[in-house]
């Protein structure tokens, strides 16, 4: 760069700018700028170092700049083949850092004969980020600021950390490690410590070694030639590892008292017990080992007790050290069988087996069986129980039998439990041995209750590949399990097993016996079989569907899906009769009979004669009800015509098929009371009683009308045929069930 004395640009003569400057102008770069009077020259960026080159080199560089700008790299490479100046190639390599052209940079480094740089650039190809590869090029060209910026931009703080370390910028390296590259933070401190050690900054090196967590080895190595300083460092440090190391060092020098002090400071219990034993202070060593409870200390203490009289004490310390094998060995040698059993139960399986064989050889079969069982040798334990008739122990062991147990052994155990009447355990063992049908037969013969867990164990898994014989065998077992559950009245479990066996009809029958309405509806919906739809609908009819509209809807739905239209028509017929008998709602009864008429015409599983008879019956009932409704409506407009219609209905011998005669008489009685002819009303009541001696008058004639006749004619309650305290029965609240029913498909 030139200073502010440069005043303007005159022109451009490649490879220089031609500039003007004030008289006496100071040039900052005398090597690259020539001046004559008030005129000065400055090389273009791409031509730095080529001021003295011949015109061919300058033209080649111009062509390279042009072709690289337009993207024709083939022509660009051809144009620079004649350039020989290393300064030019270095300048071009620097340009490659800014343009990030690593292919061109490789050519430049080759022409510069920069072997180290070319190798570093090749190795950098493994870096996934292009900026990281370009940064390596910048480092080889001593462009550290550009490399730092590139590493930061691509997030490669690990490489940035290495750059700071290589350039001696340790504060920046540590700062990057603490904020962005914590994975390499300790290594950064370690490298800094090595650097500080190399320049003689011992205190700084100690601090950095401590931060890198390598001070246990590095600080003693560094200070080993300065024993006093090392001793002061360890005394001031509370690090147990360092104190133990120093104690071992002092012990090697024969300074035993000082070594013991440092062992105590390091809380190295094993070394203290070892030192006490070395000096023959066995009682002090025993007391200390007992107090601290350290495994290594207890083990060393036990290993020093050789005499037979110390067997119990040695076993005690080996036990505290959890070295049960050594304790078992001492117990065997000393014949301490009570302690031997306790130790064996604490030891590893291999040691248990050794003790079990020891007890078996000496006739202690119960202890041997227990240890064989605990050690995992269940088969040998059970065989030993059979051989020595340890039946109580056998009952406990069979709980751990699995599918890998010898089938013969399993059968022997099962026979044993059958013999002693414990059939439930025998069933478990048979299932364990894969004897499913035998286990099922035993359940049936001995009345063993089949729980859901037991039934699942009797269920074979589905074959992975299509195997007809395996599937047939599985279904046969499932059906047998389900039949047994039916005999035991476990209907839900039976339904589940029938379903798994593919017997949906039997599963439905089992569910119907269970009475679980929710499961019945669910199973019917998922089965999608005509016979199951009809069975479910028939069952639901036996429930209180009058009060549960959901059941009624499912009855209609199931009959429809099962295409049992004759049954659906009969159900609508029952609904119509219900409306007449309980609610005297003839309008809804007509709607229900209309639905029955519609569905009976669609029925295909009945004879033509029967179908025609049902059609005629429904039409006749609808006709009679409509006549009744018409007569009832006429009382509002033409009372004489209404009376005539009612009398015609009463004269019809089939009126009871559709209309309750009590309802017809009730209309007439109410009419005559309204017009004041109480005697005629009374006559009609007597006529109704003569036609139906068991009639309940209060169901058809209101209390108010009866009281009016009683008062006017002076009749007693008994003469009217009404109980003394009878009250008009209130109609049950109509829940509009039939409205939903008629609207159903």
XYZ file of C-alpha atoms in Angstrom:
745
model
C 0.000 0.000 0.000
C 1.114 3.596 -0.690
C 0.640 6.458 1.665
C -1.682 9.401 1.186
C 0.836 11.197 -1.086
C -0.616 9.255 -4.032
C -3.039 11.649 -5.667
C -4.531 9.900 -8.683
C -4.600 7.221 -11.356
C -3.219 8.125 -14.763
C -3.597 4.784 -16.504
C -2.809 1.075 -16.573
C 0.130 -0.507 -18.349
C 0.131 -4.207 -17.492
C 1.629 -5.237 -15.162
C 1.455 -1.802 -13.412
C -0.917 0.977 -12.474
C 0.492 4.447 -13.387
C -0.152 6.832 -10.498
C 0.671 10.421 -9.540
C 2.036 11.527 -6.215
C 3.182 14.686 -4.546
C 6.790 15.729 -4.736
C 8.869 14.064 -2.095
C 6.337 11.220 -1.821
C 7.418 8.428 0.393
C 7.116 4.902 -0.957
C 6.318 2.100 1.456
C 7.536 -0.705 -0.749
C 10.630 0.326 -2.641
C 11.071 -3.102 -4.129
C 7.781 -3.162 -5.956
C 7.368 0.498 -6.861
C 9.463 2.608 -9.263
C 9.011 6.371 -9.583
C 10.180 9.021 -11.952
C 9.602 12.658 -10.912
C 5.864 12.850 -9.933
C 4.902 9.620 -11.664
C 4.951 6.284 -9.833
C 4.005 2.706 -10.711
C 2.298 0.009 -8.710
C 1.903 -3.633 -9.826
C -1.554 -5.118 -10.303
C -2.575 -7.697 -7.705
C -2.132 -10.667 -10.039
C 1.286 -9.432 -11.246
C 3.152 -8.851 -7.976
C 6.730 -10.077 -8.496
C 6.566 -9.912 -12.300
C 7.658 -6.297 -12.786
C 10.986 -7.338 -14.263
C 9.674 -10.316 -16.251
C 9.605 -10.461 -20.000
C 6.501 -9.655 -21.997
C 5.741 -13.339 -22.681
C 5.419 -14.093 -18.971
C 3.253 -11.025 -18.458
C 1.049 -12.016 -21.401
C 0.782 -15.569 -20.041
C -0.308 -14.211 -16.668
C -2.852 -11.918 -18.318
C -4.283 -14.843 -20.269
C -4.489 -16.925 -17.088
C -6.363 -14.160 -15.259
C -8.784 -13.795 -18.168
C -9.493 -17.505 -18.686
C -9.822 -18.236 -14.970
C -12.289 -15.368 -14.670
C -14.499 -16.711 -17.476
C -14.180 -20.268 -16.097
C -12.136 -21.853 -18.901
C -9.556 -23.557 -16.693
C -8.073 -25.697 -19.464
C -6.934 -22.612 -21.404
C -5.896 -20.964 -18.130
C -3.509 -23.833 -17.324
C -2.069 -23.828 -20.826
C -1.340 -20.113 -20.653
C 0.857 -20.324 -17.481
C 3.052 -23.253 -18.470
C 5.861 -20.934 -19.547
C 6.051 -19.026 -16.214
C 9.264 -19.907 -14.322
C 9.334 -17.350 -11.500
C 8.724 -18.902 -8.035
C 7.512 -15.510 -6.765
C 4.778 -15.561 -9.381
C 3.758 -19.089 -8.458
C 3.715 -18.150 -4.775
C 1.553 -15.139 -5.543
C -0.805 -17.345 -7.527
C -0.939 -19.826 -4.636
C -1.947 -16.992 -2.288
C -4.656 -16.024 -4.767
C -5.907 -19.617 -4.618
C -6.525 -19.184 -0.880
C -8.922 -16.334 -1.637
C -10.502 -18.018 -4.668
C -10.450 -21.460 -2.933
C -9.098 -23.144 -6.062
C -7.248 -26.092 -4.553
C -6.597 -27.699 -7.953
C -4.697 -24.610 -9.111
C -2.939 -24.409 -5.730
C -1.572 -27.940 -6.191
C 0.016 -26.876 -9.500
C 1.448 -23.741 -7.896
C 2.987 -25.668 -4.986
C 4.509 -28.117 -7.440
C 6.130 -25.354 -9.474
C 7.316 -23.713 -6.248
C 8.911 -27.056 -5.287
C 7.109 -26.716 -1.954
C 7.228 -30.418 -1.023
C 5.971 -30.029 2.516
C 3.035 -27.885 1.379
C 2.069 -30.280 -1.409
C 2.064 -33.204 1.028
C 0.002 -31.296 3.597
C -2.516 -30.361 0.891
C -2.859 -34.019 -0.157
C -3.421 -35.126 3.441
C -6.001 -32.371 3.915
C -8.200 -33.969 1.230
C -9.626 -36.214 3.979
C -11.187 -33.199 5.704
C -14.929 -32.974 4.868
C -15.073 -29.154 4.890
C -13.584 -27.298 1.938
C -12.687 -24.356 4.197
C -10.554 -26.691 6.341
C -8.636 -27.863 3.254
C -8.105 -24.276 2.080
C -6.968 -23.327 5.595
C -4.219 -25.945 5.403
C -3.033 -24.309 2.163
C -3.020 -20.927 3.885
C -0.924 -22.318 6.757
C 1.693 -23.645 4.328
C 1.892 -20.150 2.799
C 2.191 -18.524 6.273
C -1.239 -16.899 5.884
C -2.232 -17.593 9.500
C -4.938 -14.955 9.848
C -6.717 -16.304 6.768
C -6.416 -19.870 8.109
C -7.833 -18.774 11.464
C -10.806 -17.148 9.753
C -11.443 -20.226 7.582
C -11.366 -22.638 10.553
C -13.758 -20.398 12.455
C -16.192 -20.146 9.536
C -16.409 -23.908 9.075
C -16.592 -24.646 12.821
C -13.377 -26.697 12.963
C -12.294 -25.448 16.364
C -10.156 -28.546 16.912
C -7.944 -27.571 13.980
C -8.025 -23.941 15.087
C -6.800 -25.103 18.496
C -3.893 -26.963 16.844
C -3.061 -23.851 14.796
C -2.848 -21.721 17.936
C -0.650 -24.353 19.592
C 1.667 -24.575 16.574
C 2.047 -20.789 16.463
C 2.626 -20.494 20.234
C -0.651 -18.694 20.962
C -1.399 -20.741 24.091
C -3.877 -18.339 25.674
C -6.027 -18.419 22.555
C -5.670 -22.207 22.321
C -6.861 -22.642 25.923
C -9.696 -20.159 25.373
C -10.897 -22.109 22.302
C -10.608 -25.363 24.253
C -12.699 -24.023 27.136
C -15.430 -22.511 24.958
C -15.604 -24.544 21.724
C -13.293 -27.590 21.863
C -13.687 -29.075 25.334
C -12.920 -32.548 24.030
C -9.289 -31.504 23.591
C -9.074 -29.142 26.562
C -6.961 -31.436 28.759
C -4.663 -32.238 25.868
C -4.242 -28.488 25.247
C -3.242 -27.971 28.890
C -0.815 -30.901 28.613
C 0.823 -29.476 25.489
C 1.072 -26.066 27.152
C 2.669 -27.715 30.193
C 5.274 -29.378 27.996
C 5.999 -26.013 26.359
C 6.355 -24.265 29.724
C 8.610 -27.070 30.969
C 10.809 -26.659 27.892
C 11.321 -22.954 28.594
C 11.965 -23.525 32.303
C 8.652 -22.255 33.739
C 8.303 -25.076 36.296
C 5.470 -23.548 38.347
C 3.446 -22.854 35.235
C 4.120 -26.367 33.978
C 2.944 -27.876 37.303
C -0.263 -25.889 37.134
C -0.949 -26.988 33.556
C -0.100 -30.632 34.315
C -2.645 -30.501 37.143
C -5.294 -29.068 34.820
C -4.578 -31.801 32.297
C -4.926 -34.426 35.079
C -1.483 -35.869 34.301
C 0.320 -34.502 37.339
C 0.475 -37.920 39.050
C 3.167 -39.024 36.609
C 4.482 -35.851 34.994
C 5.210 -33.738 38.073
C 7.282 -36.445 39.847
C 9.147 -37.042 36.576
C 9.819 -33.340 36.133
C 10.911 -32.732 39.760
C 12.664 -36.033 40.401
C 16.105 -34.439 40.233
C 15.019 -31.787 42.740
C 14.044 -34.031 45.696
C 13.392 -31.184 48.148
C 11.015 -29.398 45.806
C 9.274 -32.681 44.985
C 8.863 -33.452 48.697
C 7.394 -29.997 49.352
C 5.009 -30.422 46.434
C 3.747 -33.783 47.707
C 3.459 -32.524 51.299
C 1.393 -29.542 50.180
C -0.709 -31.698 47.883
C -3.618 -33.708 49.299
C -3.567 -36.138 46.421
C -3.610 -39.709 47.768
C -2.052 -41.153 44.646
C 0.991 -38.901 44.935
C 1.316 -39.556 48.640
C 1.158 -43.331 48.054
C 3.830 -43.054 45.356
C 6.074 -41.042 47.653
C 5.526 -43.571 50.453
C 6.543 -46.411 48.140
C 9.612 -44.415 47.121
C 10.570 -43.804 50.746
C 10.025 -47.493 51.505
C 12.402 -48.378 48.676
C 14.993 -46.121 50.314
C 14.502 -47.862 53.662
C 12.857 -44.894 55.399
C 10.117 -47.056 56.919
C 8.774 -44.637 59.554
C 8.322 -41.877 57.000
C 6.797 -44.363 54.576
C 4.198 -45.428 57.177
C 3.296 -41.798 57.786
C 2.705 -41.208 54.091
C 0.776 -44.496 53.769
C -1.484 -43.270 56.576
C -1.910 -39.896 54.860
C -2.767 -41.701 51.607
C -5.159 -44.053 53.502
C -3.488 -47.027 51.842
C -4.853 -49.662 54.223
C -3.323 -52.665 52.503
C 0.201 -51.166 52.583
C -0.176 -50.308 56.273
C -1.224 -53.865 57.144
C 1.689 -55.137 55.063
C 4.124 -52.845 56.912
C 2.779 -53.867 60.343
C 3.128 -57.528 59.403
C 6.660 -56.870 58.094
C 7.633 -55.493 61.508
C 5.905 -58.438 63.256
C 3.125 -56.291 64.729
C 0.423 -58.881 63.901
C -2.000 -57.800 66.611
C -1.845 -54.200 65.415
C -2.237 -55.374 61.807
C -5.248 -57.549 62.750
C -6.901 -54.724 64.677
C -6.321 -52.258 61.853
C -7.628 -54.664 59.175
C -10.730 -55.376 61.300
C -11.360 -51.675 61.771
C -10.851 -50.470 58.173
C -12.571 -53.450 56.486
C -10.564 -52.955 53.292
C -10.674 -56.095 51.107
C -7.001 -55.993 50.128
C -5.941 -55.373 53.728
C -8.104 -58.235 55.018
C -6.796 -60.563 52.317
C -3.177 -59.759 53.190
C -3.943 -60.241 56.867
C -5.537 -63.646 56.199
C -2.594 -64.721 54.046
C -0.258 -64.195 57.042
C -2.185 -66.622 59.273
C -0.619 -70.012 58.566
C -1.078 -71.872 61.847
C -3.992 -74.356 62.244
C -5.029 -72.553 65.417
C -5.619 -69.419 63.349
C -7.983 -71.166 60.909
C -11.118 -69.431 62.213
C -9.405 -66.021 62.085
C -8.059 -66.646 58.591
C -11.536 -67.687 57.413
C -12.926 -64.539 58.962
C -10.534 -62.240 57.095
C -10.895 -64.138 53.814
C -14.673 -63.763 54.160
C -14.346 -60.019 54.777
C -12.144 -59.852 51.682
C -14.836 -61.840 49.769
C -12.209 -64.411 48.893
C -14.569 -67.298 49.600
C -12.539 -69.911 47.740
C -9.591 -69.521 50.119
C -11.941 -69.532 53.097
C -13.592 -72.741 51.813
C -10.199 -74.378 51.391
C -9.289 -73.610 55.008
C -12.698 -74.825 56.229
C -12.255 -78.137 54.390
C -8.785 -78.650 55.813
C -9.998 -77.804 59.313
C -13.201 -79.882 59.004
C -15.427 -76.897 59.851
C -18.530 -78.158 58.012
C -21.011 -75.696 59.576
C -18.951 -72.734 58.395
C -18.305 -74.515 55.102
C -22.012 -74.519 54.180
C -22.326 -70.798 54.934
C -19.251 -69.960 52.885
C -20.400 -72.106 49.961
C -23.723 -70.254 49.765
C -21.782 -66.975 49.474
C -19.303 -68.245 46.903
C -19.421 -68.546 43.109
C -21.211 -71.503 41.430
C -17.942 -73.299 40.670
C -16.991 -73.199 44.356
C -20.519 -74.312 45.330
C -20.194 -77.401 43.132
C -16.907 -78.302 44.778
C -18.438 -78.052 48.241
C -21.534 -79.973 47.063
C -19.347 -82.858 45.903
C -17.528 -82.688 49.244
C -20.789 -83.007 51.195
C -22.102 -85.733 48.879
C -18.963 -87.797 49.400
C -19.450 -87.551 53.174
C -23.156 -88.452 53.151
C -24.584 -84.978 53.805
C -27.074 -85.344 50.952
C -29.472 -82.568 52.006
C -26.711 -79.954 52.009
C -25.299 -81.342 48.767
C -28.712 -81.141 47.045
C -29.178 -77.530 48.138
C -25.740 -76.542 46.834
C -26.216 -78.385 43.543
C -29.498 -76.492 43.122
C -27.961 -73.133 43.998
C -25.035 -73.739 41.658
C -27.377 -74.322 38.721
C -26.941 -78.096 38.424
C -30.666 -78.693 38.937
C -30.771 -82.074 37.238
C -28.139 -83.565 39.540
C -29.866 -82.021 42.572
C -33.222 -83.617 41.677
C -31.596 -86.958 40.947
C -29.953 -86.806 44.359
C -33.320 -86.003 45.981
C -34.948 -89.011 44.298
C -32.043 -91.243 45.227
C -32.063 -90.170 48.874
C -35.882 -89.585 49.086
C -35.675 -85.884 49.970
C -39.200 -85.081 48.858
C -39.555 -81.749 50.647
C -36.458 -80.387 48.951
C -37.749 -81.798 45.655
C -40.953 -79.731 45.926
C -38.884 -76.556 46.131
C -36.580 -77.492 43.277
C -39.226 -78.229 40.651
C -40.144 -74.550 40.639
C -36.909 -73.896 38.737
C -37.378 -76.536 36.039
C -37.409 -75.146 32.513
C -37.727 -76.345 28.925
C -34.050 -77.322 28.801
C -34.478 -79.893 31.559
C -34.260 -83.569 30.615
C -37.827 -84.721 29.667
C -37.337 -87.999 31.523
C -36.509 -86.104 34.699
C -39.546 -83.860 34.242
C -41.788 -86.928 33.834
C -40.397 -88.500 36.997
C -41.167 -85.312 38.920
C -44.686 -85.183 37.486
C -45.355 -88.815 38.436
C -44.087 -88.073 41.908
C -46.565 -85.225 42.416
C -49.448 -87.255 40.968
C -48.649 -89.987 43.438
C -48.829 -87.551 46.326
C -52.018 -85.852 45.071
C -50.481 -82.525 43.999
C -51.973 -82.582 40.520
C -51.635 -78.848 39.873
C -47.841 -79.109 40.102
C -47.930 -82.250 38.005
C -49.843 -80.351 35.300
C -47.210 -77.611 35.322
C -44.464 -80.162 34.853
C -46.295 -81.932 32.039
C -46.668 -78.639 30.223
C -42.988 -77.995 30.783
C -42.237 -81.290 29.100
C -44.519 -80.490 26.151
C -47.173 -83.080 27.151
C -50.140 -80.801 26.481
C -52.852 -83.412 25.919
C -51.691 -85.473 28.925
C -51.783 -82.339 31.077
C -55.281 -81.572 29.831
C -56.482 -85.103 30.552
C -55.081 -84.825 34.055
C -56.961 -81.528 34.550
C -60.195 -83.230 33.493
C -59.707 -86.380 35.552
C -58.480 -84.669 38.714
C -60.713 -81.588 38.314
C -57.760 -79.172 38.215
C -59.119 -75.687 37.612
C -57.767 -74.190 34.377
C -56.737 -70.606 35.005
C -56.043 -68.158 32.214
C -52.305 -68.483 32.826
C -52.538 -72.276 32.631
C -54.605 -72.084 29.459
C -51.998 -69.828 27.859
C -49.275 -72.314 28.722
C -51.324 -75.021 27.023
C -51.551 -72.914 23.872
C -48.926 -73.742 21.280
C -47.387 -70.864 19.387
C -48.343 -70.494 15.743
C -45.943 -72.201 13.335
C -43.715 -69.683 11.558
C -44.043 -71.523 8.247
C -47.263 -72.937 6.889
C -47.473 -76.456 8.295
C -50.967 -78.057 8.068
C -50.177 -80.853 10.517
C -48.750 -78.446 13.145
C -51.735 -76.096 12.745
C -54.164 -79.029 13.057
C -52.461 -80.248 16.222
C -52.500 -76.729 17.699
C -56.211 -76.260 16.951
C -57.010 -79.675 18.408
C -55.315 -78.784 21.700
C -57.037 -75.381 21.761
C -60.442 -76.977 21.242
C -59.802 -79.482 24.022
C -58.751 -76.675 26.386
C -61.880 -74.719 25.471
C -64.121 -77.761 26.042
C -62.583 -78.207 29.482
C -63.159 -74.540 30.282
C -66.807 -74.933 29.244
C -67.203 -77.855 31.648
C -65.682 -75.703 34.392
C -68.029 -72.814 33.439
C -65.119 -70.552 32.501
C -67.088 -69.298 29.528
C -65.011 -66.248 28.655
C -61.780 -68.244 28.661
C -63.481 -70.951 26.597
C -64.607 -68.342 24.066
C -61.050 -67.052 23.799
C -59.627 -70.506 23.103
C -62.391 -71.409 20.639
C -61.594 -68.187 18.791
C -57.885 -69.023 18.655
C -58.835 -72.423 17.251
C -60.939 -70.752 14.548
C -64.254 -72.100 15.955
C -66.183 -68.858 16.053
C -69.625 -70.403 16.413
C -68.579 -72.341 19.512
C -66.877 -69.206 20.824
C -70.147 -67.317 20.409
C -72.080 -69.982 22.294
C -69.589 -69.744 25.144
C -69.922 -65.959 25.244
C -73.704 -66.234 25.293
C -73.445 -68.423 28.375
C -71.147 -65.893 30.015
C -73.776 -63.154 29.650
C -71.195 -60.476 28.919
C -73.251 -58.225 26.632
C -70.374 -55.900 25.765
C -68.107 -58.771 24.667
C -70.972 -60.450 22.795
C -71.608 -57.306 20.756
C -67.901 -56.772 20.108
C -67.290 -60.391 19.072
C -70.326 -60.348 16.778
C -69.101 -57.224 15.025
C -65.594 -58.613 14.418
C -66.746 -62.129 13.428
C -68.998 -61.027 10.550
C -70.771 -64.387 10.213
C -74.486 -64.705 9.496
C -75.174 -67.418 12.054
C -73.322 -65.444 14.747
C -75.319 -62.303 13.935
C -78.570 -64.244 14.375
C -77.396 -65.947 17.587
C -76.417 -62.600 19.089
C -79.702 -60.965 18.113
C -81.711 -63.868 19.550
C -79.790 -63.595 22.801
C -80.198 -59.826 23.026
C -83.964 -60.280 22.670
C -83.919 -62.209 25.943
C -82.606 -59.115 27.746
C -84.488 -56.008 28.829
C -84.232 -54.373 25.442
C -87.365 -52.318 26.178
C -85.355 -50.087 28.547
C -82.030 -50.090 26.643
C -82.187 -48.496 23.226
C -78.597 -49.583 22.491
C -79.547 -53.260 22.774
C -82.590 -52.667 20.579
C -80.460 -51.034 17.878
C -78.021 -53.947 17.924
C -80.870 -56.471 17.655
C -82.091 -54.746 14.500
C -78.528 -54.341 13.174
C -77.589 -57.988 13.739
C -80.789 -59.374 12.212
C -80.231 -57.104 9.209
C -76.570 -58.128 8.754
C -77.498 -61.770 9.297
C -80.240 -61.400 6.651
C -82.726 -63.038 9.044
C -85.604 -60.848 7.898
C -88.329 -63.156 9.218
C -86.863 -62.869 12.744
C -86.536 -59.104 12.328
C -90.187 -58.888 11.228
C -91.226 -60.885 14.291
C -89.170 -58.556 16.493
C -90.988 -55.529 15.061
C -94.261 -57.395 15.672
C -93.289 -57.823 19.341
C -92.451 -54.122 19.517
C -95.854 -53.242 18.128
C -97.608 -55.451 20.681
C -95.513 -53.865 23.435
C -96.684 -50.384 22.422
C -100.311 -51.542 22.498
C -100.161 -53.505 25.761
C -97.984 -51.185 27.851
C -98.446 -47.727 26.358
C -101.706 -47.884 24.301
C -99.698 -46.115 21.601
C -101.342 -47.376 18.436
C -99.561 -44.848 16.227
C -96.158 -46.339 17.011
C -97.623 -49.819 16.773
C -98.652 -49.059 13.184
C -95.101 -47.887 12.452
C -93.592 -51.081 13.887
C -96.050 -53.301 11.957
C -95.219 -51.389 8.777
C -91.540 -52.239 9.307
C -92.473 -55.863 10.004
C -94.459 -55.922 6.744
C -91.466 -54.509 4.853
C -89.022 -57.090 6.172
C -91.297 -60.132 5.963
C -91.579 -59.447 2.258
C -87.763 -59.723 1.997
C -87.551 -63.021 3.897
C -86.202 -65.859 1.779
C -85.749 -68.688 4.287
C -89.459 -69.489 4.714
C -92.105 -71.078 2.521
C -94.260 -68.975 0.204
C -97.428 -70.035 2.009
C -96.056 -69.037 5.406
C -94.749 -65.741 4.030
C -98.095 -64.885 2.453
C -99.902 -65.765 5.691
C -97.662 -63.424 7.685
C -98.117 -60.657 5.120
C -101.898 -61.001 5.306
C -101.816 -60.993 9.116
C -99.712 -57.818 9.307
C -101.883 -56.051 6.714
C -105.042 -57.012 8.602
C -103.644 -55.766 11.907
C -102.531 -52.499 10.339
C -105.995 -52.078 8.809
C -107.792 -52.676 12.148
C -105.482 -50.314 14.037
C -105.929 -47.626 11.419
C -109.741 -48.015 11.755
C -109.410 -47.631 15.501
C -107.231 -44.536 15.124
C -109.686 -43.115 12.601
C -112.605 -43.705 14.983
C -110.738 -42.081 17.869
C -109.986 -39.058 15.717
C -113.668 -38.756 14.649
C -114.731 -38.044 18.261
C -113.266 -34.574 17.711
C -115.351 -33.850 14.597
C -118.195 -36.368 14.033
C -119.107 -38.151 17.237
C -121.998 -40.197 15.816
C -119.746 -41.556 13.036
C -117.088 -42.284 15.634
C -119.596 -44.278 17.771
C -120.712 -46.212 14.697
C -117.087 -47.017 13.770
C -116.371 -48.236 17.301
C -119.430 -50.493 17.283
C -118.408 -51.928 13.919
C -114.963 -52.687 15.374
C -116.530 -54.467 18.358
C -118.670 -56.515 16.004
C -115.533 -57.670 14.104
C -114.592 -61.102 15.550
C -110.873 -60.532 14.719
C -110.567 -57.160 16.432
C -108.553 -58.674 19.316
C -105.814 -59.556 16.816
C -104.851 -55.883 16.540
C -106.840 -53.734 19.002
C -107.649 -54.213 22.669
C -111.455 -54.191 22.967
C -110.990 -52.412 26.287
C -109.573 -49.423 24.419
C -112.644 -49.349 22.118
C -115.078 -49.636 25.059
C -113.099 -46.965 26.887
C -113.675 -44.508 24.017
C -117.457 -45.234 24.053
C -117.781 -45.033 27.861
C -115.925 -41.721 27.968
C -118.137 -40.384 25.142
C -121.441 -41.330 26.886
C -120.268 -39.857 30.197
C -119.378 -36.669 28.333
C -122.896 -36.407 26.817
C -124.512 -37.294 30.179
C -125.786 -40.784 29.332
C -124.295 -42.480 32.386
C -126.669 -45.432 32.176
C -125.460 -46.306 28.665
C -121.884 -45.924 29.862
C -122.614 -48.345 32.692
C -124.228 -50.780 30.231
C -121.074 -50.735 28.069
C -118.925 -51.450 31.143
C -121.072 -54.484 31.952
C -120.810 -55.622 28.324
C -116.977 -55.341 28.505
C -116.960 -57.369 31.720
C -119.071 -60.040 30.119
C -116.684 -60.310 27.126
C -113.571 -60.324 29.337
C -114.169 -61.343 32.937
C -110.531 -60.649 33.948
C -110.430 -57.156 32.501
C -108.775 -54.376 34.524
C -111.152 -51.460 34.033
C -108.698 -48.908 35.404
C -106.374 -49.674 32.463
C -108.966 -48.476 29.912
C -111.284 -46.091 31.823
C -109.969 -43.149 33.803
C -110.670 -42.761 37.499
C -112.516 -39.507 36.875
C -114.995 -41.193 34.491
C -115.591 -44.064 36.911
C -116.242 -41.673 39.775
C -118.719 -39.731 37.626
C -120.704 -42.915 36.843
C -120.560 -43.963 40.515
C -121.870 -40.613 41.729
C -124.597 -40.201 39.099
C -126.070 -43.714 39.303
C -125.481 -44.134 43.043
C -123.645 -47.383 42.535
C -121.138 -48.861 44.929
C -117.553 -49.414 43.976
C -118.113 -53.170 44.009
C -121.051 -52.831 41.601
C -118.827 -50.985 39.151
C -116.369 -53.824 39.373
C -113.491 -51.545 40.521
C -111.336 -52.239 43.596
C -111.959 -49.781 46.401
C -108.504 -48.287 46.474
C -107.750 -48.707 42.807
C -106.143 -45.817 41.080
C -105.680 -45.125 37.429
C -102.339 -46.665 36.459
C -100.037 -44.011 35.187
C -98.515 -44.770 31.883
C -94.844 -45.510 31.927
C -92.927 -42.669 30.503
C -92.558 -43.169 26.777
C -88.883 -43.136 25.874
C -89.552 -42.867 22.151
C -87.949 -46.258 21.646
C -90.195 -47.108 18.727
C -89.366 -43.867 16.979
C -85.711 -44.930 16.846
C -86.757 -48.428 15.883
C -88.909 -47.347 12.925
C -86.131 -45.074 11.682
C -83.570 -47.913 11.801
C -82.643 -49.644 8.528
